[in-house]
Amino acid sequence: MKIQWFTNNVRVRIKPAELEALQRNDAVREELRVPGSGHWSAELLPGATHTGLTIASGALRISLTDADIIQLTKPDAEGVYFKHEGVTYYVEKDFPCAHSGTGPAAESITGKFPPNESFKKRKNIS
């Protein structure tokens, strides 16, 4: 899972295996540990009655309903998008980057979703 945030905006990108975990009703978690300093984590929690965004015990938690997960499984869907109290947050499929980068920034396409037609058109890739 990749996490990106800005002021009042959180984007989470998931891999196919993580979507499969959500479909099995398993939580998906990413954690950053800093030795001697603590940790920060983010979690996607399936099976919620309402979609939600909270922070508890140092963890960013996004609760997803069954309908949210069904939407993510659709081939033409790129993600699910929400707003809560002025904070925009979304969970998106992790497609191969249009600009793959070089050196340490280079990304493998392994474990990514195949780009759908709307993604290819928007990113101008064939």
mmCIF file of N, CA and C in Angstrom:
data_model
loop_
_atom_site.group_PDB
_atom_site.id
_atom_site.type_symbol
_atom_site.label_atom_id
_atom_site.label_comp_id
_atom_site.label_asym_id
_atom_site.label_seq_id
_atom_site.Cartn_x
_atom_site.Cartn_y
_atom_site.Cartn_z
ATOM 1 N N MET A 1 0.858 -1.164 0.000
ATOM 2 C CA MET A 1 0.000 0.000 0.000
ATOM 3 C C MET A 1 0.906 1.229 0.000
ATOM 4 N N LYS A 2 0.560 2.161 -0.840
ATOM 5 C CA LYS A 2 1.270 3.445 -0.889
ATOM 6 C C LYS A 2 0.369 4.498 -0.273
ATOM 7 N N ILE A 3 0.959 5.408 0.467
ATOM 8 C CA ILE A 3 0.201 6.451 1.129
ATOM 9 C C ILE A 3 0.814 7.797 0.764
ATOM 10 N N GLN A 4 -0.046 8.722 0.393
ATOM 11 C CA GLN A 4 0.409 10.074 0.060
ATOM 12 C C GLN A 4 -0.553 11.044 0.725
ATOM 13 N N TRP A 5 -0.026 12.042 1.398
ATOM 14 C CA TRP A 5 -0.929 13.017 1.984
ATOM 15 C C TRP A 5 -0.407 14.422 1.815
ATOM 16 N N PHE A 6 -1.360 15.337 1.765
ATOM 17 C CA PHE A 6 -1.135 16.767 1.714
ATOM 18 C C PHE A 6 -2.105 17.364 2.722
ATOM 19 N N THR A 7 -2.124 18.648 2.860
ATOM 20 C CA THR A 7 -3.079 19.293 3.744
ATOM 21 C C THR A 7 -4.495 18.890 3.346
ATOM 22 N N ASN A 8 -5.199 18.277 4.264
ATOM 23 C CA ASN A 8 -6.602 17.876 4.078
ATOM 24 C C ASN A 8 -6.843 16.936 2.912
ATOM 25 N N ASN A 9 -5.862 16.089 2.590
ATOM 26 C CA ASN A 9 -5.993 15.174 1.463
ATOM 27 C C ASN A 9 -5.140 13.933 1.713
ATOM 28 N N VAL A 10 -5.754 12.745 1.642
ATOM 29 C CA VAL A 10 -5.029 11.485 1.818
ATOM 30 C C VAL A 10 -5.368 10.569 0.643
ATOM 31 N N ARG A 11 -4.326 10.042 -0.002
ATOM 32 C CA ARG A 11 -4.487 9.090 -1.110
ATOM 33 C C ARG A 11 -3.784 7.798 -0.722
ATOM 34 N N VAL A 12 -4.515 6.694 -0.865
ATOM 35 C CA VAL A 12 -3.963 5.371 -0.619
ATOM 36 C C VAL A 12 -4.068 4.593 -1.922
ATOM 37 N N ARG A 13 -2.972 3.965 -2.334
ATOM 38 C CA ARG A 13 -2.984 3.131 -3.537
ATOM 39 C C ARG A 13 -2.722 1.689 -3.134
ATOM 40 N N ILE A 14 -3.582 0.808 -3.621
ATOM 41 C CA ILE A 14 -3.473 -0.595 -3.240
ATOM 42 C C ILE A 14 -3.113 -1.473 -4.435
ATOM 43 N N LYS A 15 -2.456 -2.580 -4.136
ATOM 44 C CA LYS A 15 -2.083 -3.582 -5.130
ATOM 45 C C LYS A 15 -3.181 -4.627 -5.230
ATOM 46 N N PRO A 16 -3.177 -5.435 -6.287
ATOM 47 C CA PRO A 16 -4.194 -6.475 -6.422
ATOM 48 C C PRO A 16 -4.290 -7.401 -5.205
ATOM 49 N N ALA A 17 -3.175 -7.804 -4.635
ATOM 50 C CA ALA A 17 -3.207 -8.694 -3.466
ATOM 51 C C ALA A 17 -3.891 -8.023 -2.272
ATOM 52 N N GLU A 18 -3.740 -6.721 -2.163
ATOM 53 C CA GLU A 18 -4.385 -6.001 -1.061
ATOM 54 C C GLU A 18 -5.893 -5.899 -1.280
ATOM 55 N N LEU A 19 -6.315 -5.723 -2.540
ATOM 56 C CA LEU A 19 -7.751 -5.743 -2.839
ATOM 57 C C LEU A 19 -8.325 -7.124 -2.534
ATOM 58 N N GLU A 20 -7.584 -8.155 -2.869
ATOM 59 C CA GLU A 20 -8.037 -9.520 -2.554
ATOM 60 C C GLU A 20 -8.189 -9.702 -1.047
ATOM 61 N N ALA A 21 -7.281 -9.146 -0.260
ATOM 62 C CA ALA A 21 -7.386 -9.226 1.203
ATOM 63 C C ALA A 21 -8.651 -8.517 1.682
ATOM 64 N N LEU A 22 -8.930 -7.344 1.139
ATOM 65 C CA LEU A 22 -10.141 -6.613 1.522
ATOM 66 C C LEU A 22 -11.389 -7.417 1.167
ATOM 67 N N GLN A 23 -11.364 -8.086 0.016
ATOM 68 C CA GLN A 23 -12.502 -8.917 -0.395
ATOM 69 C C GLN A 23 -12.709 -10.086 0.573
ATOM 70 N N ARG A 24 -11.637 -10.565 1.184
ATOM 71 C CA ARG A 24 -11.738 -11.643 2.183
ATOM 72 C C ARG A 24 -12.104 -11.092 3.564
ATOM 73 N N ASN A 25 -12.320 -9.772 3.633
ATOM 74 C CA ASN A 25 -12.639 -9.084 4.877
ATOM 75 C C ASN A 25 -11.431 -8.985 5.818
ATOM 76 N N ASP A 26 -10.225 -9.011 5.241
ATOM 77 C CA ASP A 26 -8.992 -8.841 6.009
ATOM 78 C C ASP A 26 -8.545 -7.382 5.934
ATOM 79 N N ALA A 27 -8.101 -6.848 7.039
ATOM 80 C CA ALA A 27 -7.570 -5.486 7.063
ATOM 81 C C ALA A 27 -6.237 -5.451 6.313
ATOM 82 N N VAL A 28 -5.928 -4.298 5.752
ATOM 83 C CA VAL A 28 -4.644 -4.067 5.083
ATOM 84 C C VAL A 28 -3.946 -2.973 5.881
ATOM 85 N N ARG A 29 -2.677 -3.205 6.197
ATOM 86 C CA ARG A 29 -1.947 -2.271 7.068
ATOM 87 C C ARG A 29 -0.554 -2.007 6.513
ATOM 88 N N GLU A 30 -0.146 -0.779 6.619
ATOM 89 C CA GLU A 30 1.213 -0.368 6.271
ATOM 90 C C GLU A 30 1.768 0.340 7.496
ATOM 91 N N GLU A 31 3.041 0.077 7.798
ATOM 92 C CA GLU A 31 3.620 0.653 9.001
ATOM 93 C C GLU A 31 5.027 1.172 8.717
ATOM 94 N N LEU A 32 5.327 2.310 9.293
ATOM 95 C CA LEU A 32 6.663 2.887 9.232
ATOM 96 C C LEU A 32 7.194 2.939 10.653
ATOM 97 N N ARG A 33 8.298 2.225 10.882
ATOM 98 C CA ARG A 33 8.938 2.221 12.204
ATOM 99 C C ARG A 33 10.221 3.038 12.138
ATOM 100 N N VAL A 34 10.391 3.905 13.101
ATOM 101 C CA VAL A 34 11.612 4.681 13.230
ATOM 102 C C VAL A 34 12.256 4.242 14.550
ATOM 103 N N PRO A 35 13.372 3.493 14.469
ATOM 104 C CA PRO A 35 13.996 2.976 15.684
ATOM 105 C C PRO A 35 14.244 4.067 16.722
ATOM 106 N N GLY A 36 13.854 3.762 17.945
ATOM 107 C CA GLY A 36 14.051 4.686 19.045
ATOM 108 C C GLY A 36 13.075 5.847 19.073
ATOM 109 N N SER A 37 12.144 5.879 18.125
ATOM 110 C CA SER A 37 11.260 7.026 18.027
ATOM 111 C C SER A 37 9.782 6.647 17.972
ATOM 112 N N GLY A 38 9.460 5.447 17.550
ATOM 113 C CA GLY A 38 8.053 5.039 17.462
ATOM 114 C C GLY A 38 7.678 4.594 16.068
ATOM 115 N N HIS A 39 6.384 4.605 15.811
ATOM 116 C CA HIS A 39 5.899 4.173 14.501
ATOM 117 C C HIS A 39 4.635 4.928 14.118
ATOM 118 N N TRP A 40 4.339 4.860 12.852
ATOM 119 C CA TRP A 40 3.122 5.428 12.275
ATOM 120 C C TRP A 40 2.547 4.359 11.373
ATOM 121 N N SER A 41 1.220 4.247 11.320
ATOM 122 C CA SER A 41 0.624 3.233 10.466
ATOM 123 C C SER A 41 -0.639 3.764 9.805
ATOM 124 N N ALA A 42 -1.023 3.052 8.765
ATOM 125 C CA ALA A 42 -2.274 3.322 8.066
ATOM 126 C C ALA A 42 -2.955 1.983 7.845
ATOM 127 N N GLU A 43 -4.284 1.973 7.986
ATOM 128 C CA GLU A 43 -5.044 0.742 7.862
ATOM 129 C C GLU A 43 -6.275 0.962 6.998
ATOM 130 N N LEU A 44 -6.571 -0.029 6.194
ATOM 131 C CA LEU A 44 -7.844 -0.100 5.483
ATOM 132 C C LEU A 44 -8.641 -1.190 6.175
ATOM 133 N N LEU A 45 -9.819 -0.830 6.651
ATOM 134 C CA LEU A 45 -10.630 -1.756 7.436
ATOM 135 C C LEU A 45 -11.926 -2.069 6.692
ATOM 136 N N PRO A 46 -12.068 -3.289 6.180
ATOM 137 C CA PRO A 46 -13.278 -3.657 5.439
ATOM 138 C C PRO A 46 -14.430 -3.991 6.389
ATOM 139 N N GLY A 47 -15.634 -4.101 5.813
ATOM 140 C CA GLY A 47 -16.795 -4.550 6.562
ATOM 141 C C GLY A 47 -17.468 -3.482 7.402
ATOM 142 N N ALA A 48 -17.166 -2.223 7.156
ATOM 143 C CA ALA A 48 -17.766 -1.139 7.940
ATOM 144 C C ALA A 48 -19.210 -0.898 7.506
ATOM 145 N N THR A 49 -20.006 -0.381 8.428
ATOM 146 C CA THR A 49 -21.375 -0.006 8.069
ATOM 147 C C THR A 49 -21.399 1.350 7.370
ATOM 148 N N HIS A 50 -20.365 2.167 7.650
ATOM 149 C CA HIS A 50 -20.234 3.480 7.002
ATOM 150 C C HIS A 50 -18.765 3.689 6.643
ATOM 151 N N THR A 51 -18.528 4.287 5.489
ATOM 152 C CA THR A 51 -17.170 4.662 5.120
ATOM 153 C C THR A 51 -16.709 5.749 6.077
ATOM 154 N N GLY A 52 -15.464 5.674 6.513
ATOM 155 C CA GLY A 52 -15.012 6.686 7.445
ATOM 156 C C GLY A 52 -13.510 6.830 7.493
ATOM 157 N N LEU A 53 -13.077 7.936 8.047
ATOM 158 C CA LEU A 53 -11.662 8.262 8.211
ATOM 159 C C LEU A 53 -11.458 8.692 9.659
ATOM 160 N N THR A 54 -10.546 8.015 10.354
ATOM 161 C CA THR A 54 -10.243 8.362 11.733
ATOM 162 C C THR A 54 -8.744 8.207 11.970
ATOM 163 N N ILE A 55 -8.294 8.793 13.059
ATOM 164 C CA ILE A 55 -6.936 8.560 13.539
ATOM 165 C C ILE A 55 -7.082 8.115 14.990
ATOM 166 N N ALA A 56 -6.520 6.946 15.293
ATOM 167 C CA ALA A 56 -6.588 6.415 16.655
ATOM 168 C C ALA A 56 -5.298 5.673 16.961
ATOM 169 N N SER A 57 -4.749 5.902 18.135
ATOM 170 C CA SER A 57 -3.510 5.238 18.581
ATOM 171 C C SER A 57 -2.394 5.362 17.539
ATOM 172 N N GLY A 58 -2.272 6.519 16.934
ATOM 173 C CA GLY A 58 -1.217 6.754 15.960
ATOM 174 C C GLY A 58 -1.451 6.122 14.603
ATOM 175 N N ALA A 59 -2.654 5.607 14.376
ATOM 176 C CA ALA A 59 -2.952 4.949 13.099
ATOM 177 C C ALA A 59 -4.019 5.723 12.329
ATOM 178 N N LEU A 60 -3.744 5.941 11.057
ATOM 179 C CA LEU A 60 -4.734 6.485 10.142
ATOM 180 C C LEU A 60 -5.605 5.309 9.724
ATOM 181 N N ARG A 61 -6.894 5.410 9.915
ATOM 182 C CA ARG A 61 -7.797 4.295 9.611
ATOM 183 C C ARG A 61 -8.871 4.737 8.633
ATOM 184 N N ILE A 62 -8.954 3.991 7.542
ATOM 185 C CA ILE A 62 -10.013 4.207 6.562
ATOM 186 C C ILE A 62 -10.912 2.984 6.614
ATOM 187 N N SER A 63 -12.163 3.207 7.003
ATOM 188 C CA SER A 63 -13.148 2.132 7.066
ATOM 189 C C SER A 63 -13.895 2.089 5.738
ATOM 190 N N LEU A 64 -13.993 0.891 5.171
ATOM 191 C CA LEU A 64 -14.645 0.707 3.875
ATOM 192 C C LEU A 64 -15.857 -0.209 4.015
ATOM 193 N N THR A 65 -16.922 0.152 3.336
ATOM 194 C CA THR A 65 -18.115 -0.693 3.322
ATOM 195 C C THR A 65 -17.953 -1.774 2.252
ATOM 196 N N ASP A 66 -18.830 -2.752 2.288
ATOM 197 C CA ASP A 66 -18.826 -3.784 1.248
ATOM 198 C C ASP A 66 -19.052 -3.149 -0.126
ATOM 199 N N ALA A 67 -19.923 -2.135 -0.192
ATOM 200 C CA ALA A 67 -20.188 -1.455 -1.472
ATOM 201 C C ALA A 67 -18.926 -0.765 -2.000
ATOM 202 N N ASP A 68 -18.112 -0.179 -1.119
ATOM 203 C CA ASP A 68 -16.854 0.456 -1.539
ATOM 204 C C ASP A 68 -15.928 -0.586 -2.167
ATOM 205 N N ILE A 69 -15.837 -1.737 -1.533
ATOM 206 C CA ILE A 69 -14.948 -2.793 -2.023
ATOM 207 C C ILE A 69 -15.461 -3.359 -3.338
ATOM 208 N N ILE A 70 -16.768 -3.525 -3.456
ATOM 209 C CA ILE A 70 -17.345 -3.977 -4.733
ATOM 210 C C ILE A 70 -17.019 -2.973 -5.832
ATOM 211 N N GLN A 71 -17.122 -1.684 -5.527
ATOM 212 C CA GLN A 71 -16.787 -0.653 -6.525
ATOM 213 C C GLN A 71 -15.330 -0.781 -6.963
ATOM 214 N N LEU A 72 -14.426 -1.034 -6.018
ATOM 215 C CA LEU A 72 -13.003 -1.183 -6.351
ATOM 216 C C LEU A 72 -12.737 -2.389 -7.250
ATOM 217 N N THR A 73 -13.563 -3.412 -7.163
ATOM 218 C CA THR A 73 -13.342 -4.618 -7.970
ATOM 219 C C THR A 73 -13.750 -4.434 -9.420
ATOM 220 N N LYS A 74 -14.516 -3.411 -9.729
ATOM 221 C CA LYS A 74 -14.964 -3.198 -11.116
ATOM 222 C C LYS A 74 -13.765 -2.837 -11.989
ATOM 223 N N PRO A 75 -13.635 -3.497 -13.147
ATOM 224 C CA PRO A 75 -12.474 -3.249 -14.014
ATOM 225 C C PRO A 75 -12.312 -1.791 -14.442
ATOM 226 N N ASP A 76 -13.421 -1.065 -14.627
ATOM 227 C CA ASP A 76 -13.323 0.322 -15.090
ATOM 228 C C ASP A 76 -13.143 1.317 -13.944
ATOM 229 N N ALA A 77 -13.220 0.854 -12.706
ATOM 230 C CA ALA A 77 -13.056 1.752 -11.553
ATOM 231 C C ALA A 77 -11.575 1.944 -11.247
ATOM 232 N N GLU A 78 -11.188 3.177 -11.027
ATOM 233 C CA GLU A 78 -9.812 3.473 -10.622
ATOM 234 C C GLU A 78 -9.694 3.622 -9.118
ATOM 235 N N GLY A 79 -10.809 3.910 -8.450
ATOM 236 C CA GLY A 79 -10.763 4.063 -7.013
ATOM 237 C C GLY A 79 -12.114 4.422 -6.441
ATOM 238 N N VAL A 80 -12.117 4.674 -5.136
ATOM 239 C CA VAL A 80 -13.299 5.170 -4.444
ATOM 240 C C VAL A 80 -12.879 6.461 -3.745
ATOM 241 N N TYR A 81 -13.772 7.456 -3.762
ATOM 242 C CA TYR A 81 -13.415 8.821 -3.382
ATOM 243 C C TYR A 81 -14.402 9.355 -2.351
ATOM 244 N N PHE A 82 -13.881 9.996 -1.306
ATOM 245 C CA PHE A 82 -14.720 10.423 -0.193
ATOM 246 C C PHE A 82 -14.281 11.789 0.331
ATOM 247 N N LYS A 83 -15.164 12.402 1.107
ATOM 248 C CA LYS A 83 -14.854 13.651 1.793
ATOM 249 C C LYS A 83 -15.464 13.564 3.188
ATOM 250 N N HIS A 84 -14.686 13.961 4.204
ATOM 251 C CA HIS A 84 -15.155 13.933 5.583
ATOM 252 C C HIS A 84 -14.663 15.181 6.299
ATOM 253 N N GLU A 85 -15.609 16.017 6.726
ATOM 254 C CA GLU A 85 -15.257 17.202 7.512
ATOM 255 C C GLU A 85 -14.123 18.005 6.881
ATOM 256 N N GLY A 86 -14.187 18.220 5.566
ATOM 257 C CA GLY A 86 -13.182 19.013 4.870
ATOM 258 C C GLY A 86 -11.933 18.254 4.465
ATOM 259 N N VAL A 87 -11.847 16.964 4.774
ATOM 260 C CA VAL A 87 -10.703 16.151 4.374
ATOM 261 C C VAL A 87 -11.143 15.237 3.230
ATOM 262 N N THR A 88 -10.430 15.317 2.118
ATOM 263 C CA THR A 88 -10.681 14.436 0.984
ATOM 264 C C THR A 88 -9.775 13.223 1.139
ATOM 265 N N TYR A 89 -10.337 12.032 0.946
ATOM 266 C CA TYR A 89 -9.520 10.820 1.026
ATOM 267 C C TYR A 89 -10.021 9.818 0.017
ATOM 268 N N TYR A 90 -9.083 9.033 -0.497
ATOM 269 C CA TYR A 90 -9.469 8.058 -1.500
ATOM 270 C C TYR A 90 -8.547 6.863 -1.486
ATOM 271 N N VAL A 91 -9.114 5.767 -1.976
ATOM 272 C CA VAL A 91 -8.388 4.518 -2.132
ATOM 273 C C VAL A 91 -8.408 4.217 -3.617
ATOM 274 N N GLU A 92 -7.232 4.094 -4.211
ATOM 275 C CA GLU A 92 -7.124 3.867 -5.648
ATOM 276 C C GLU A 92 -6.337 2.600 -5.946
ATOM 277 N N LYS A 93 -6.591 2.049 -7.105
ATOM 278 C CA LYS A 93 -5.792 0.925 -7.584
ATOM 279 C C LYS A 93 -4.419 1.457 -7.983
ATOM 280 N N ASP A 94 -3.400 0.683 -7.722
ATOM 281 C CA ASP A 94 -2.036 1.081 -8.070
ATOM 282 C C ASP A 94 -1.722 0.577 -9.476
ATOM 283 N N PHE A 95 -1.782 1.489 -10.429
ATOM 284 C CA PHE A 95 -1.453 1.179 -11.817
ATOM 285 C C PHE A 95 0.026 1.461 -12.053
ATOM 286 N N PRO A 96 0.609 0.869 -13.102
ATOM 287 C CA PRO A 96 2.003 1.220 -13.423
ATOM 288 C C PRO A 96 2.111 2.721 -13.674
ATOM 289 N N CYS A 97 3.188 3.311 -13.221
ATOM 290 C CA CYS A 97 3.392 4.749 -13.419
ATOM 291 C C CYS A 97 3.592 5.069 -14.891
ATOM 292 N N ALA A 98 3.003 6.164 -15.325
ATOM 293 C CA ALA A 98 3.213 6.628 -16.695
ATOM 294 C C ALA A 98 4.665 7.069 -16.869
ATOM 295 N N HIS A 99 5.294 7.534 -15.789
ATOM 296 C CA HIS A 99 6.702 7.950 -15.786
ATOM 297 C C HIS A 99 7.393 7.044 -14.778
ATOM 298 N N SER A 100 8.005 5.981 -15.236
ATOM 299 C CA SER A 100 8.514 4.941 -14.341
ATOM 300 C C SER A 100 9.693 5.368 -13.475
ATOM 301 N N GLY A 101 10.321 6.461 -13.787
ATOM 302 C CA GLY A 101 11.459 6.922 -12.987
ATOM 303 C C GLY A 101 12.726 6.136 -13.305
ATOM 304 N N THR A 102 13.816 6.567 -12.720
ATOM 305 C CA THR A 102 15.089 5.888 -12.922
ATOM 306 C C THR A 102 15.789 5.734 -11.582
ATOM 307 N N GLY A 103 16.799 4.897 -11.556
ATOM 308 C CA GLY A 103 17.583 4.704 -10.337
ATOM 309 C C GLY A 103 16.707 4.275 -9.180
ATOM 310 N N PRO A 104 16.918 4.854 -7.991
ATOM 311 C CA PRO A 104 16.151 4.458 -6.814
ATOM 312 C C PRO A 104 14.650 4.731 -6.954
ATOM 313 N N ALA A 105 14.288 5.658 -7.834
ATOM 314 C CA ALA A 105 12.868 5.990 -8.013
ATOM 315 C C ALA A 105 12.168 5.060 -9.002
ATOM 316 N N ALA A 106 12.911 4.177 -9.651
ATOM 317 C CA ALA A 106 12.314 3.269 -10.631
ATOM 318 C C ALA A 106 11.338 2.321 -9.941
ATOM 319 N N GLU A 107 10.198 2.106 -10.582
ATOM 320 C CA GLU A 107 9.176 1.223 -10.027
ATOM 321 C C GLU A 107 8.985 0.022 -10.916
ATOM 322 N N SER A 108 8.782 -1.105 -10.304
ATOM 323 C CA SER A 108 8.461 -2.326 -11.031
ATOM 324 C C SER A 108 6.964 -2.339 -11.315
ATOM 325 N N ILE A 109 6.564 -2.938 -12.417
ATOM 326 C CA ILE A 109 5.138 -3.060 -12.704
ATOM 327 C C ILE A 109 4.561 -4.327 -12.073
ATOM 328 N N THR A 110 5.399 -5.139 -11.460
ATOM 329 C CA THR A 110 4.947 -6.349 -10.800
ATOM 330 C C THR A 110 4.015 -5.992 -9.649
ATOM 331 N N GLY A 111 2.910 -6.716 -9.547
ATOM 332 C CA GLY A 111 1.987 -6.488 -8.453
ATOM 333 C C GLY A 111 1.110 -5.268 -8.613
ATOM 334 N N LYS A 112 0.964 -4.776 -9.818
ATOM 335 C CA LYS A 112 0.120 -3.613 -10.087
ATOM 336 C C LYS A 112 -1.117 -4.050 -10.859
ATOM 337 N N PHE A 113 -2.126 -3.204 -10.866
ATOM 338 C CA PHE A 113 -3.309 -3.458 -11.680
ATOM 339 C C PHE A 113 -2.992 -3.127 -13.129
ATOM 340 N N PRO A 114 -3.516 -3.911 -14.076
ATOM 341 C CA PRO A 114 -3.343 -3.510 -15.476
ATOM 342 C C PRO A 114 -4.131 -2.227 -15.734
ATOM 343 N N PRO A 115 -3.561 -1.280 -16.447
ATOM 344 C CA PRO A 115 -4.272 -0.018 -16.679
ATOM 345 C C PRO A 115 -5.563 -0.241 -17.456
ATOM 346 N N ASN A 116 -6.650 0.391 -17.005
ATOM 347 C CA ASN A 116 -7.893 0.318 -17.763
ATOM 348 C C ASN A 116 -7.870 1.405 -18.843
ATOM 349 N N GLU A 117 -8.872 1.390 -19.699
ATOM 350 C CA GLU A 117 -8.875 2.305 -20.858
ATOM 351 C C GLU A 117 -8.904 3.775 -20.444
ATOM 352 N N SER A 118 -9.688 4.128 -19.427
ATOM 353 C CA SER A 118 -9.746 5.538 -19.037
ATOM 354 C C SER A 118 -8.413 6.012 -18.462
ATOM 355 N N PHE A 119 -7.716 5.143 -17.748
ATOM 356 C CA PHE A 119 -6.401 5.487 -17.210
ATOM 357 C C PHE A 119 -5.418 5.692 -18.360
ATOM 358 N N LYS A 120 -5.412 4.756 -19.312
ATOM 359 C CA LYS A 120 -4.494 4.875 -20.461
ATOM 360 C C LYS A 120 -4.751 6.165 -21.239
ATOM 361 N N LYS A 121 -6.024 6.478 -21.443
ATOM 362 C CA LYS A 121 -6.361 7.689 -22.196
ATOM 363 C C LYS A 121 -5.912 8.932 -21.443
ATOM 364 N N ARG A 122 -6.180 8.979 -20.146
ATOM 365 C CA ARG A 122 -5.828 10.149 -19.336
ATOM 366 C C ARG A 122 -4.314 10.322 -19.256
ATOM 367 N N LYS A 123 -3.568 9.217 -19.169
ATOM 368 C CA LYS A 123 -2.112 9.283 -19.060
ATOM 369 C C LYS A 123 -1.416 9.254 -20.413
ATOM 370 N N ASN A 124 -2.215 9.152 -21.471
ATOM 371 C CA ASN A 124 -1.691 9.171 -22.831
ATOM 372 C C ASN A 124 -0.697 8.015 -23.085
ATOM 373 N N ILE A 125 -1.095 6.808 -22.667
ATOM 374 C CA ILE A 125 -0.282 5.628 -22.911
ATOM 375 C C ILE A 125 -1.086 4.622 -23.714
ATOM 376 N N SER A 126 -0.394 3.781 -24.455
ATOM 377 C CA SER A 126 -1.105 2.818 -25.298
ATOM 378 C C SER A 126 -1.013 1.403 -24.792
#
